């Protein structure tokens, strides 16, 4: 209507802030005006009002079926939709627009379809026919629109219907359409993998195209096909030379201004080709060899001054380490990553850390060379970078760098962001457990972690530390003194308080002796100790569990200390009416110990026998959350039951997993349970010398078993498997698994490591516990997996000739 | 492949959303809200990558607009930064020194340009020239004014 136009022009000159006159029907706005009006709204409510009014218009216009204006109305609706308002009533309009002969209509209609008509909508399938028509009869731009919509939101059913149309377009001469058809094929295969059969044949031919767009699509299509089907993968290995040629053309001869970015020829295409080469070269010697030289060339010649070059270099490195590349090339790749670590650009450092983390298992020694730089990255201010640096640092800890690395990590623990504390603390404790050079260092390390980040350590840290201290008799005095000092300084860190309380309870008398060479002279009176424990008991900072420890410790001191026990008795009787049930129960029982069972008190409160150590508790694997923690997984894997592997081979043999035994509860109950506690087998091995047995010897790697049978437990056999290496090459990724016949029980403990360095480096040891109550003849099947001389080796064999003393 | 691309302002207002995976409107809104919040909370000097759910997020800020892409685990983050940059260059060439307002008022054009550069979450054309040429030609095909009562197309 002609009149409408001038009204609209009149409106458009009004500033949006002025109040509108009250009218029954406001005229519809143009898109630009609508946008302006919406932006002018001062409040959410105002915006809603404008939009609601406009949507009413749009609905009316749709109802009237006003064809020429339809695309304008839909465009407005799409804008409103982006702001989050409902737009479902526009769905049918999209269909009408797509079916229209006008290009403008189709353009907006298809856009609307992509935004409003995804495959979950009922109306979705209705566009199939229009797309089919446009694909077969439309002009190139129209075909382009149809292919685009199909690739963005095409459902599986649509893809099946339209596959043959797309296939035809793959062979049309126009590159504009072909490049889109190829990517449409990629989408179709993702939705309907069976369509791979249709789209596989044209691929090889497409690789000979010169148009970069078609090449991009072709490489992507082949990648998708290979990822889905091993048969396709084998088939496409033949194109490796062609891909290498494409790279060569780009890297060496091609400088086309049209495709280059910052001096790098078509980095997008290079990255895509490199990715495909990675898939084709993986686990395939011949293909890997064919691409070796080209990869080296790309790695050395790419201009790395800007991000585009680094992107290509990054992809090259990923490819090199994933295929069977020559060792020199691998070292080059790791060194490139090392260089990335020194780059000013944070993003580059990030990808370097991520990639090195992936490599740390397979190329451990190469990555170790960059350890100083990695440790530097711990000081990064960006949390995502320091997290990566932490994971990588933990993975790089080994027996030779344990002291310096722990020093660095402890430093990091003091200042790192809170969400990294738990991981860092656990990492340090785990590393300490694996590689501690001395028990005293181990105790010191755990204490320091508990002091710095006590609130973030795992629950079993307390148990581990008490077990550790308990086992180190020579360090009892040292430990209890250090813990006493720490406790006196700070009673807020619960794990530390718990350990300290336990120690003081056990070894309190050692605190009183006046001179002790290793630490500063410490003069402690009995009263002071009791006072400290009482302070812990009464403090509001103490958790109930901590209070339990403190109460028990006080009780134990009643037998360790010389003075009279009135103070202790008083405290114990007070807690007899404590509101906390656990404490109350303990206190009542201890009271009873003082009264009726006083004659048993010293026996019950004797020093604890050594607790069985089963190894670190199993972590719950992925609760949907990523475990950023490869070292822990690495340690866990040898003890996880490899049921699928071993049971394949062994019909009747069982293999038990090495799971942790939680140390028994520390609270003491009078009477009956006394025997139970004292029954715990102690770790002191008796030395009935049983001859050892060499079971494996290959290329310098030797595995031998040594045996110990503790006299108190005749059914138990402790085997120590030692892997040593006299060859010139390191043995890495060493995994030792064992299986025994059904009547036996087997527990594998955590191995000391998974690498045996060359030329007689420190061997790996692993303890196996075999329970043989029936005294059956011992047989074992052993499975080894490791990397040696650049090869991965698997060996399975049976051992039958165990010395008689091991099982009789 | 790229799973989706979002453009949003410093105030968290969405300016463009391109989804290459099928999700309900509700899910899209939830993802958008969460991601916008996460990205806006990042400090300026932090790196452009973050892990979010099981995807990698690559984002870059150009003036008042955040360009945010979600890619899969095996995709190359650095080249995604180049993809974002290439898209900005295309917009710049088309609009002549593009700013956020251009994208707001001509959002459909921003989509059309993106659809000539990426398809189904993958790069379809690596030549800037070809992309711009295609857009120009398509623009020329838009029906002339007189068909719509003498008012401009939109």
Short mmCIF file of N, CA, C and O in Angstrom, two decimals, chain A residues 32 35 39 68-69 71-72 75 79 81-82 84 102-105 107-108 111 114-115 118-120 141 148 151-152 176 179-180 183 190-191 211-213 216 220 258-259 261 266-268 271-272 275 307-308 310-311 314-315 346-347 350 382 384 388 626, chain B residues 1 14-19 22-25 27-29 42 45-49 51 75-79 81-83 86 101 104-108 111-112 115-116 119-120 122-127 129-130 134 138-139 141-143 147-149 153-154:
data_model
loop_
_atom_site.label_atom_id
_atom_site.label_comp_id
_atom_site.label_asym_id
_atom_site.label_seq_id
_atom_site.Cartn_x
_atom_site.Cartn_y
_atom_site.Cartn_z
N UNK A 32 15.55 -3.17 9.42
CA UNK A 32 16.53 -2.28 10.03
C UNK A 32 15.90 -1.45 11.14
O UNK A 32 16.49 -1.23 12.19
N UNK A 35 15.27 -3.56 14.19
CA UNK A 35 16.49 -3.75 14.97
C UNK A 35 16.80 -2.51 15.78
O UNK A 35 17.13 -2.57 16.97
N UNK A 39 16.90 -2.19 19.85
CA UNK A 39 18.10 -1.75 20.53
C UNK A 39 17.83 -0.52 21.37
O UNK A 39 18.51 -0.25 22.35
N UNK A 68 5.07 -11.42 -1.69
CA UNK A 68 6.25 -10.57 -1.92
C UNK A 68 6.95 -10.15 -0.62
O UNK A 68 8.14 -9.91 -0.60
N UNK A 69 6.18 -10.01 0.45
CA UNK A 69 6.79 -9.53 1.69
C UNK A 69 7.30 -10.64 2.58
O UNK A 69 7.91 -10.39 3.61
N UNK A 71 9.64 -12.78 2.60
CA UNK A 71 11.05 -12.90 2.99
C UNK A 71 11.43 -11.81 3.99
O UNK A 71 12.27 -12.01 4.86
N UNK A 72 10.80 -10.64 3.87
CA UNK A 72 11.11 -9.58 4.82
C UNK A 72 10.61 -9.95 6.21
O UNK A 72 11.27 -9.73 7.20
N UNK A 75 12.82 -12.53 7.70
CA UNK A 75 14.11 -11.99 8.13
C UNK A 75 13.97 -11.35 9.51
O UNK A 75 14.81 -11.53 10.39
N UNK A 79 15.72 -12.49 13.18
CA UNK A 79 16.46 -11.63 14.10
C UNK A 79 15.94 -11.79 15.51
O UNK A 79 16.71 -11.92 16.47
N UNK A 81 14.42 -14.27 16.68
CA UNK A 81 14.77 -15.61 17.16
C UNK A 81 16.16 -15.64 17.78
O UNK A 81 16.42 -16.30 18.78
N UNK A 82 17.07 -14.86 17.16
CA UNK A 82 18.44 -14.86 17.67
C UNK A 82 18.49 -14.24 19.06
O UNK A 82 19.35 -14.57 19.88
N UNK A 84 16.42 -14.83 21.22
CA UNK A 84 15.92 -15.82 22.16
C UNK A 84 14.41 -15.94 22.21
O UNK A 84 13.89 -16.67 23.05
N UNK A 102 11.94 -17.23 -6.69
CA UNK A 102 12.82 -16.07 -6.56
C UNK A 102 14.03 -16.39 -5.71
O UNK A 102 13.93 -17.04 -4.67
N UNK A 103 15.18 -15.91 -6.13
CA UNK A 103 16.41 -16.20 -5.40
C UNK A 103 16.41 -15.59 -4.01
O UNK A 103 16.86 -16.21 -3.05
N UNK A 104 15.90 -14.37 -3.94
CA UNK A 104 15.86 -13.70 -2.64
C UNK A 104 15.07 -14.53 -1.64
O UNK A 104 15.47 -14.71 -0.49
N UNK A 105 13.94 -15.04 -2.13
CA UNK A 105 13.11 -15.87 -1.25
C UNK A 105 13.86 -17.11 -0.80
O UNK A 105 13.88 -17.46 0.38
N UNK A 107 17.00 -17.62 -0.64
CA UNK A 107 18.15 -17.33 0.24
C UNK A 107 17.71 -17.23 1.69
O UNK A 107 18.30 -17.84 2.57
N UNK A 108 16.67 -16.44 1.90
CA UNK A 108 16.19 -16.27 3.28
C UNK A 108 15.50 -17.53 3.77
O UNK A 108 15.64 -17.92 4.93
N UNK A 111 18.03 -20.02 4.82
CA UNK A 111 18.63 -19.58 6.09
C UNK A 111 17.69 -19.88 7.24
O UNK A 111 18.09 -20.40 8.29
N UNK A 114 17.71 -23.50 8.14
CA UNK A 114 18.87 -23.91 8.93
C UNK A 114 18.74 -23.46 10.38
O UNK A 114 19.22 -24.12 11.28
N UNK A 115 18.06 -22.33 10.60
CA UNK A 115 17.96 -21.84 11.96
C UNK A 115 16.75 -22.41 12.70
O UNK A 115 16.80 -22.61 13.90
N UNK A 118 15.65 -27.62 12.31
CA UNK A 118 16.60 -28.73 12.43
C UNK A 118 15.85 -30.05 12.45
O UNK A 118 14.62 -30.09 12.48
N UNK A 119 16.58 -31.14 12.46
CA UNK A 119 15.97 -32.43 12.19
C UNK A 119 15.00 -32.87 13.27
O UNK A 119 14.29 -33.85 13.11
N UNK A 120 14.95 -32.14 14.38
CA UNK A 120 13.98 -32.55 15.41
C UNK A 120 12.59 -32.02 15.12
O UNK A 120 11.64 -32.39 15.80
N UNK A 141 24.06 -21.01 -7.91
CA UNK A 141 23.88 -20.46 -6.56
C UNK A 141 22.77 -21.17 -5.80
O UNK A 141 22.86 -21.38 -4.59
N UNK A 148 24.14 -26.44 0.99
CA UNK A 148 24.53 -25.90 2.29
C UNK A 148 23.54 -26.33 3.36
O UNK A 148 23.92 -26.79 4.44
N UNK A 151 23.87 -29.95 4.19
CA UNK A 151 25.06 -30.28 4.98
C UNK A 151 24.97 -29.79 6.41
O UNK A 151 25.66 -30.27 7.28
N UNK A 152 24.16 -28.78 6.63
CA UNK A 152 24.10 -28.22 7.97
C UNK A 152 23.08 -28.96 8.82
O UNK A 152 23.34 -29.28 9.98
N UNK A 176 32.44 -24.65 -8.11
CA UNK A 176 31.63 -24.04 -7.05
C UNK A 176 30.67 -25.06 -6.46
O UNK A 176 30.53 -25.19 -5.25
N UNK A 179 32.70 -28.50 -4.96
CA UNK A 179 33.33 -28.44 -3.64
C UNK A 179 32.27 -28.57 -2.55
O UNK A 179 32.50 -29.15 -1.50
N UNK A 180 31.08 -28.02 -2.82
CA UNK A 180 30.01 -28.14 -1.83
C UNK A 180 29.45 -29.55 -1.80
O UNK A 180 29.11 -30.07 -0.74
N UNK A 183 31.56 -31.86 0.37
CA UNK A 183 31.34 -31.71 1.81
C UNK A 183 29.96 -32.18 2.22
O UNK A 183 29.75 -32.66 3.33
N UNK A 190 28.42 -39.09 7.69
CA UNK A 190 28.35 -39.01 9.15
C UNK A 190 26.98 -39.43 9.65
O UNK A 190 26.85 -40.05 10.69
N UNK A 191 25.95 -39.09 8.86
CA UNK A 191 24.59 -39.41 9.28
C UNK A 191 24.23 -40.84 8.93
O UNK A 191 23.54 -41.51 9.69
N UNK A 211 41.66 -27.43 -8.06
CA UNK A 211 40.94 -26.41 -7.29
C UNK A 211 41.08 -26.74 -5.80
O UNK A 211 40.73 -27.82 -5.35
N UNK A 212 41.57 -25.77 -5.03
CA UNK A 212 41.84 -26.02 -3.62
C UNK A 212 40.58 -26.38 -2.84
O UNK A 212 40.62 -27.18 -1.92
N UNK A 213 39.47 -25.77 -3.22
CA UNK A 213 38.23 -26.07 -2.50
C UNK A 213 37.84 -27.53 -2.66
O UNK A 213 37.48 -28.21 -1.69
N UNK A 216 40.27 -29.69 -0.68
CA UNK A 216 39.93 -29.66 0.75
C UNK A 216 38.82 -30.65 1.03
O UNK A 216 38.91 -31.47 1.93
N UNK A 220 38.94 -34.18 3.13
CA UNK A 220 38.05 -34.35 4.28
C UNK A 220 37.19 -35.60 4.11
O UNK A 220 36.98 -36.37 5.05
N UNK A 258 46.68 -16.04 -3.78
CA UNK A 258 45.27 -16.30 -3.50
C UNK A 258 45.10 -17.17 -2.26
O UNK A 258 44.17 -16.99 -1.51
N UNK A 259 46.03 -18.11 -2.07
CA UNK A 259 45.82 -19.09 -1.01
C UNK A 259 46.78 -18.97 0.16
O UNK A 259 46.72 -19.77 1.07
N UNK A 261 48.70 -17.54 3.50
CA UNK A 261 48.45 -16.78 4.71
C UNK A 261 49.79 -16.57 5.40
O UNK A 261 50.43 -17.54 5.79
N UNK A 266 48.41 -21.97 1.59
CA UNK A 266 47.17 -22.65 1.99
C UNK A 266 47.34 -23.52 3.24
O UNK A 266 47.31 -24.75 3.16
N UNK A 267 47.53 -22.89 4.38
CA UNK A 267 47.72 -23.67 5.61
C UNK A 267 46.53 -24.58 5.91
O UNK A 267 46.70 -25.66 6.47
N UNK A 268 45.33 -24.18 5.51
CA UNK A 268 44.16 -25.01 5.78
C UNK A 268 44.29 -26.35 5.07
O UNK A 268 44.07 -27.41 5.65
N UNK A 271 47.14 -28.53 6.58
CA UNK A 271 46.76 -29.17 7.83
C UNK A 271 45.84 -30.36 7.55
O UNK A 271 45.98 -31.44 8.13
N UNK A 272 44.92 -30.18 6.63
CA UNK A 272 43.98 -31.26 6.31
C UNK A 272 44.71 -32.46 5.73
O UNK A 272 44.44 -33.61 6.08
N UNK A 275 46.68 -34.29 8.38
CA UNK A 275 45.81 -35.09 9.24
C UNK A 275 45.48 -36.42 8.58
O UNK A 275 45.50 -37.48 9.22
N UNK A 307 51.13 -17.38 13.29
CA UNK A 307 50.32 -18.51 13.74
C UNK A 307 50.04 -19.51 12.63
O UNK A 307 50.00 -20.71 12.87
N UNK A 308 49.86 -19.05 11.40
CA UNK A 308 49.52 -19.97 10.31
C UNK A 308 50.61 -21.03 10.16
O UNK A 308 50.33 -22.22 10.05
N UNK A 310 52.80 -21.94 12.40
CA UNK A 310 52.84 -22.78 13.58
C UNK A 310 51.72 -23.80 13.58
O UNK A 310 51.86 -24.91 14.08
N UNK A 311 50.58 -23.43 13.00
CA UNK A 311 49.47 -24.38 12.91
C UNK A 311 49.88 -25.57 12.07
O UNK A 311 49.61 -26.72 12.41
N UNK A 314 52.49 -27.63 13.92
CA UNK A 314 51.84 -28.39 14.99
C UNK A 314 51.23 -29.67 14.45
O UNK A 314 51.42 -30.77 14.97
N UNK A 315 50.50 -29.52 13.34
CA UNK A 315 49.88 -30.70 12.75
C UNK A 315 50.96 -31.68 12.29
O UNK A 315 50.80 -32.89 12.41
N UNK A 346 51.10 -17.52 24.07
CA UNK A 346 50.54 -18.47 25.03
C UNK A 346 49.88 -19.65 24.37
O UNK A 346 49.93 -20.77 24.86
N UNK A 347 49.20 -19.40 23.26
CA UNK A 347 48.49 -20.47 22.60
C UNK A 347 49.44 -21.55 22.14
O UNK A 347 49.15 -22.74 22.22
N UNK A 350 50.50 -23.58 24.98
CA UNK A 350 49.43 -24.48 25.39
C UNK A 350 49.43 -25.75 24.55
O UNK A 350 49.37 -26.85 25.08
N UNK A 382 48.49 -18.08 33.57
CA UNK A 382 47.25 -18.59 32.99
C UNK A 382 46.97 -19.98 33.57
O UNK A 382 47.77 -20.88 33.44
N UNK A 384 44.97 -22.45 32.72
CA UNK A 384 44.93 -23.64 31.86
C UNK A 384 46.33 -24.07 31.48
O UNK A 384 46.60 -25.25 31.29
N UNK A 388 48.24 -27.76 32.70
CA UNK A 388 48.93 -28.65 31.77
C UNK A 388 50.35 -28.89 32.23
O UNK A 388 50.88 -30.01 32.17
N UNK A 626 36.80 -35.35 33.18
CA UNK A 626 38.09 -35.82 32.66
C UNK A 626 39.05 -36.00 33.80
O UNK A 626 39.18 -35.15 34.65
N UNK B 1 35.58 -31.94 13.15
CA UNK B 1 34.75 -30.89 12.56
C UNK B 1 34.42 -29.85 13.61
O UNK B 1 34.52 -30.12 14.81
N UNK B 14 23.93 -12.38 21.90
CA UNK B 14 24.28 -13.24 20.78
C UNK B 14 24.10 -12.49 19.46
O UNK B 14 23.07 -11.88 19.21
N UNK B 15 25.13 -12.55 18.58
CA UNK B 15 25.02 -11.86 17.30
C UNK B 15 24.94 -12.82 16.14
O UNK B 15 24.57 -12.43 15.03
N UNK B 16 25.39 -14.05 16.33
CA UNK B 16 25.32 -15.04 15.28
C UNK B 16 25.48 -16.41 15.94
O UNK B 16 26.28 -16.56 16.86
N UNK B 17 24.71 -17.38 15.47
CA UNK B 17 24.90 -18.73 15.99
C UNK B 17 24.78 -19.71 14.84
O UNK B 17 23.79 -19.74 14.13
N UNK B 18 25.84 -20.49 14.62
CA UNK B 18 25.81 -21.46 13.55
C UNK B 18 26.06 -22.82 14.17
O UNK B 18 27.10 -23.07 14.75
N UNK B 19 25.07 -23.70 14.08
CA UNK B 19 25.16 -25.02 14.70
C UNK B 19 25.32 -26.09 13.63
O UNK B 19 24.51 -26.17 12.71
N UNK B 22 22.82 -31.44 15.50
CA UNK B 22 21.40 -31.23 15.82
C UNK B 22 21.18 -31.19 17.32
O UNK B 22 21.53 -32.13 18.03
N UNK B 23 20.64 -30.10 17.79
CA UNK B 23 20.33 -29.96 19.21
C UNK B 23 19.02 -29.23 19.34
O UNK B 23 18.67 -28.43 18.49
N UNK B 24 18.30 -29.50 20.43
CA UNK B 24 17.03 -28.80 20.61
C UNK B 24 17.31 -27.35 20.96
O UNK B 24 18.39 -26.99 21.42
N UNK B 25 16.29 -26.53 20.76
CA UNK B 25 16.43 -25.11 21.08
C UNK B 25 16.85 -24.91 22.53
O UNK B 25 17.68 -24.06 22.85
N UNK B 27 18.52 -26.98 24.44
CA UNK B 27 19.92 -27.32 24.64
C UNK B 27 20.82 -26.23 24.09
O UNK B 27 21.83 -25.87 24.70
N UNK B 28 20.47 -25.70 22.93
CA UNK B 28 21.30 -24.65 22.34
C UNK B 28 21.36 -23.45 23.28
O UNK B 28 22.44 -22.87 23.49
N UNK B 29 20.22 -23.11 23.85
CA UNK B 29 20.21 -21.94 24.75
C UNK B 29 21.09 -22.21 25.96
O UNK B 29 21.84 -21.34 26.41
N UNK B 42 36.95 -15.06 31.29
CA UNK B 42 38.39 -15.20 31.09
C UNK B 42 39.06 -13.83 31.11
O UNK B 42 38.52 -12.87 30.59
N UNK B 45 44.59 -11.69 29.19
CA UNK B 45 45.87 -12.25 28.78
C UNK B 45 45.85 -13.76 28.67
O UNK B 45 46.85 -14.36 28.34
N UNK B 46 44.74 -14.39 28.96
CA UNK B 46 44.74 -15.85 28.98
C UNK B 46 44.76 -16.41 27.57
O UNK B 46 44.40 -15.73 26.61
N UNK B 47 45.13 -17.70 27.46
CA UNK B 47 45.25 -18.26 26.14
C UNK B 47 43.86 -18.49 25.55
O UNK B 47 42.86 -18.49 26.25
N UNK B 48 43.83 -18.70 24.23
CA UNK B 48 42.56 -18.71 23.51
C UNK B 48 41.86 -20.05 23.56
O UNK B 48 40.87 -20.23 22.85
N UNK B 49 42.39 -21.00 24.32
CA UNK B 49 41.80 -22.33 24.27
C UNK B 49 41.31 -22.72 25.64
O UNK B 49 41.93 -22.41 26.65
N UNK B 51 39.04 -26.14 27.69
CA UNK B 51 38.32 -27.39 27.55
C UNK B 51 36.96 -27.21 28.17
O UNK B 51 36.82 -26.65 29.25
N UNK B 75 40.85 -32.08 16.37
CA UNK B 75 41.03 -30.92 15.51
C UNK B 75 42.18 -30.04 16.01
O UNK B 75 42.50 -30.03 17.19
N UNK B 76 42.71 -29.26 15.10
CA UNK B 76 43.89 -28.44 15.36
C UNK B 76 43.46 -27.06 15.84
O UNK B 76 42.80 -26.31 15.11
N UNK B 77 43.81 -26.73 17.08
CA UNK B 77 43.35 -25.45 17.65
C UNK B 77 43.92 -24.26 16.91
O UNK B 77 43.26 -23.23 16.74
N UNK B 78 45.19 -24.38 16.51
CA UNK B 78 45.83 -23.21 15.90
C UNK B 78 45.21 -22.90 14.56
O UNK B 78 45.05 -21.72 14.20
N UNK B 79 44.85 -23.92 13.81
CA UNK B 79 44.26 -23.64 12.51
C UNK B 79 42.84 -23.09 12.70
O UNK B 79 42.35 -22.32 11.87
N UNK B 81 42.06 -20.98 14.94
CA UNK B 81 42.28 -19.54 15.09
C UNK B 81 42.39 -18.88 13.73
O UNK B 81 41.88 -17.78 13.50
N UNK B 82 43.04 -19.59 12.79
CA UNK B 82 43.16 -19.03 11.44
C UNK B 82 41.80 -18.98 10.77
O UNK B 82 41.52 -18.05 10.00
N UNK B 83 40.97 -19.98 11.04
CA UNK B 83 39.63 -19.99 10.45
C UNK B 83 38.85 -18.78 10.93
O UNK B 83 38.21 -18.07 10.15
N UNK B 86 40.20 -15.73 9.27
CA UNK B 86 39.80 -15.63 7.86
C UNK B 86 38.37 -15.12 7.75
O UNK B 86 38.05 -14.27 6.89
N UNK B 101 28.15 -3.33 14.70
CA UNK B 101 26.87 -2.85 14.20
C UNK B 101 26.54 -3.42 12.83
O UNK B 101 25.39 -3.76 12.53
N UNK B 104 25.17 -6.72 13.33
CA UNK B 104 23.85 -6.68 13.92
C UNK B 104 22.81 -6.36 12.86
O UNK B 104 21.80 -7.05 12.72
N UNK B 105 23.04 -5.31 12.10
CA UNK B 105 22.03 -4.87 11.15
C UNK B 105 22.01 -5.68 9.88
O UNK B 105 21.05 -5.60 9.11
N UNK B 106 23.05 -6.43 9.62
CA UNK B 106 23.08 -7.25 8.40
C UNK B 106 23.40 -8.68 8.75
O UNK B 106 24.22 -9.34 8.09
N UNK B 107 22.72 -9.18 9.77
CA UNK B 107 23.09 -10.51 10.27
C UNK B 107 22.94 -11.57 9.20
O UNK B 107 23.71 -12.51 9.14
N UNK B 108 21.93 -11.41 8.33
CA UNK B 108 21.73 -12.46 7.32
C UNK B 108 22.91 -12.51 6.36
O UNK B 108 23.32 -13.58 5.92
N UNK B 111 25.67 -14.54 7.88
CA UNK B 111 25.43 -15.96 7.68
C UNK B 111 25.80 -16.39 6.27
O UNK B 111 26.42 -17.43 6.06
N UNK B 112 25.37 -15.59 5.27
CA UNK B 112 25.65 -15.98 3.89
C UNK B 112 27.15 -16.10 3.66
O UNK B 112 27.61 -17.01 2.97
N UNK B 115 28.50 -19.19 5.20
CA UNK B 115 28.12 -20.39 4.46
C UNK B 115 28.90 -20.57 3.18
O UNK B 115 28.84 -21.64 2.58
N UNK B 116 29.59 -19.52 2.72
CA UNK B 116 30.46 -19.70 1.57
C UNK B 116 31.86 -20.10 2.00
O UNK B 116 32.68 -20.52 1.19
N UNK B 119 31.28 -25.30 5.49
CA UNK B 119 30.11 -26.08 5.13
C UNK B 119 30.11 -27.35 5.98
O UNK B 119 31.09 -28.08 5.99
N UNK B 120 29.00 -27.57 6.69
CA UNK B 120 28.92 -28.78 7.51
C UNK B 120 30.02 -28.86 8.55
O UNK B 120 30.44 -29.95 8.95
N UNK B 122 33.14 -27.89 8.14
CA UNK B 122 34.47 -28.02 7.53
C UNK B 122 34.73 -26.84 6.60
O UNK B 122 33.80 -26.21 6.10
N UNK B 123 36.00 -26.58 6.32
CA UNK B 123 36.36 -25.50 5.41
C UNK B 123 36.07 -25.93 3.99
O UNK B 123 36.49 -26.99 3.54
N UNK B 124 35.31 -25.08 3.24
CA UNK B 124 34.99 -25.47 1.87
C UNK B 124 35.80 -24.69 0.85
O UNK B 124 35.96 -25.13 -0.29
N UNK B 125 36.28 -23.51 1.21
CA UNK B 125 36.98 -22.69 0.23
C UNK B 125 38.10 -21.95 0.92
O UNK B 125 37.88 -21.20 1.86
N UNK B 126 39.32 -22.15 0.41
CA UNK B 126 40.45 -21.53 1.10
C UNK B 126 40.91 -20.26 0.41
O UNK B 126 41.89 -19.64 0.85
N UNK B 127 40.25 -19.87 -0.66
CA UNK B 127 40.65 -18.65 -1.34
C UNK B 127 39.69 -17.53 -0.97
O UNK B 127 38.49 -17.62 -1.19
N UNK B 129 39.38 -14.74 -2.32
CA UNK B 129 38.83 -14.16 -3.53
C UNK B 129 37.58 -14.90 -3.96
O UNK B 129 36.55 -14.29 -4.27
N UNK B 130 37.65 -16.24 -3.95
CA UNK B 130 36.52 -17.02 -4.41
C UNK B 130 35.29 -16.83 -3.54
O UNK B 130 34.16 -16.79 -4.02
N UNK B 134 31.73 -15.20 -4.85
CA UNK B 134 30.46 -15.93 -4.77
C UNK B 134 29.38 -15.08 -4.10
O UNK B 134 28.22 -15.06 -4.53
N UNK B 138 25.88 -13.70 -5.77
CA UNK B 138 24.59 -13.99 -5.16
C UNK B 138 23.82 -12.71 -4.87
O UNK B 138 22.60 -12.62 -5.08
N UNK B 139 24.54 -11.70 -4.40
CA UNK B 139 23.88 -10.42 -4.12
C UNK B 139 23.25 -9.87 -5.39
O UNK B 139 22.14 -9.30 -5.38
N UNK B 141 22.04 -11.46 -7.73
CA UNK B 141 20.88 -12.23 -8.11
C UNK B 141 19.63 -11.85 -7.35
O UNK B 141 18.53 -12.24 -7.73
N UNK B 142 19.81 -11.11 -6.23
CA UNK B 142 18.64 -10.72 -5.46
C UNK B 142 17.74 -9.88 -6.35
O UNK B 142 18.19 -9.00 -7.05
N UNK B 143 16.42 -10.20 -6.29
CA UNK B 143 15.49 -9.56 -7.20
C UNK B 143 15.47 -8.05 -7.03
O UNK B 143 15.54 -7.54 -5.92
N UNK B 147 10.28 -5.02 -7.95
CA UNK B 147 9.39 -6.12 -7.64
C UNK B 147 8.77 -5.99 -6.26
O UNK B 147 7.87 -6.72 -5.93
N UNK B 148 9.33 -5.13 -5.47
CA UNK B 148 8.80 -5.02 -4.10
C UNK B 148 8.35 -3.61 -3.80
O UNK B 148 8.68 -3.06 -2.76
N UNK B 149 7.60 -3.05 -4.70
CA UNK B 149 6.98 -1.74 -4.47
C UNK B 149 7.99 -0.67 -4.12
O UNK B 149 7.79 0.13 -3.21
N UNK B 153 15.44 -3.82 -0.46
CA UNK B 153 15.20 -5.24 -0.23
C UNK B 153 14.78 -5.54 1.20
O UNK B 153 13.87 -6.29 1.46
N UNK B 154 15.48 -4.96 2.13
CA UNK B 154 15.06 -5.23 3.53
C UNK B 154 14.58 -3.95 4.16
O UNK B 154 15.00 -3.54 5.18
#
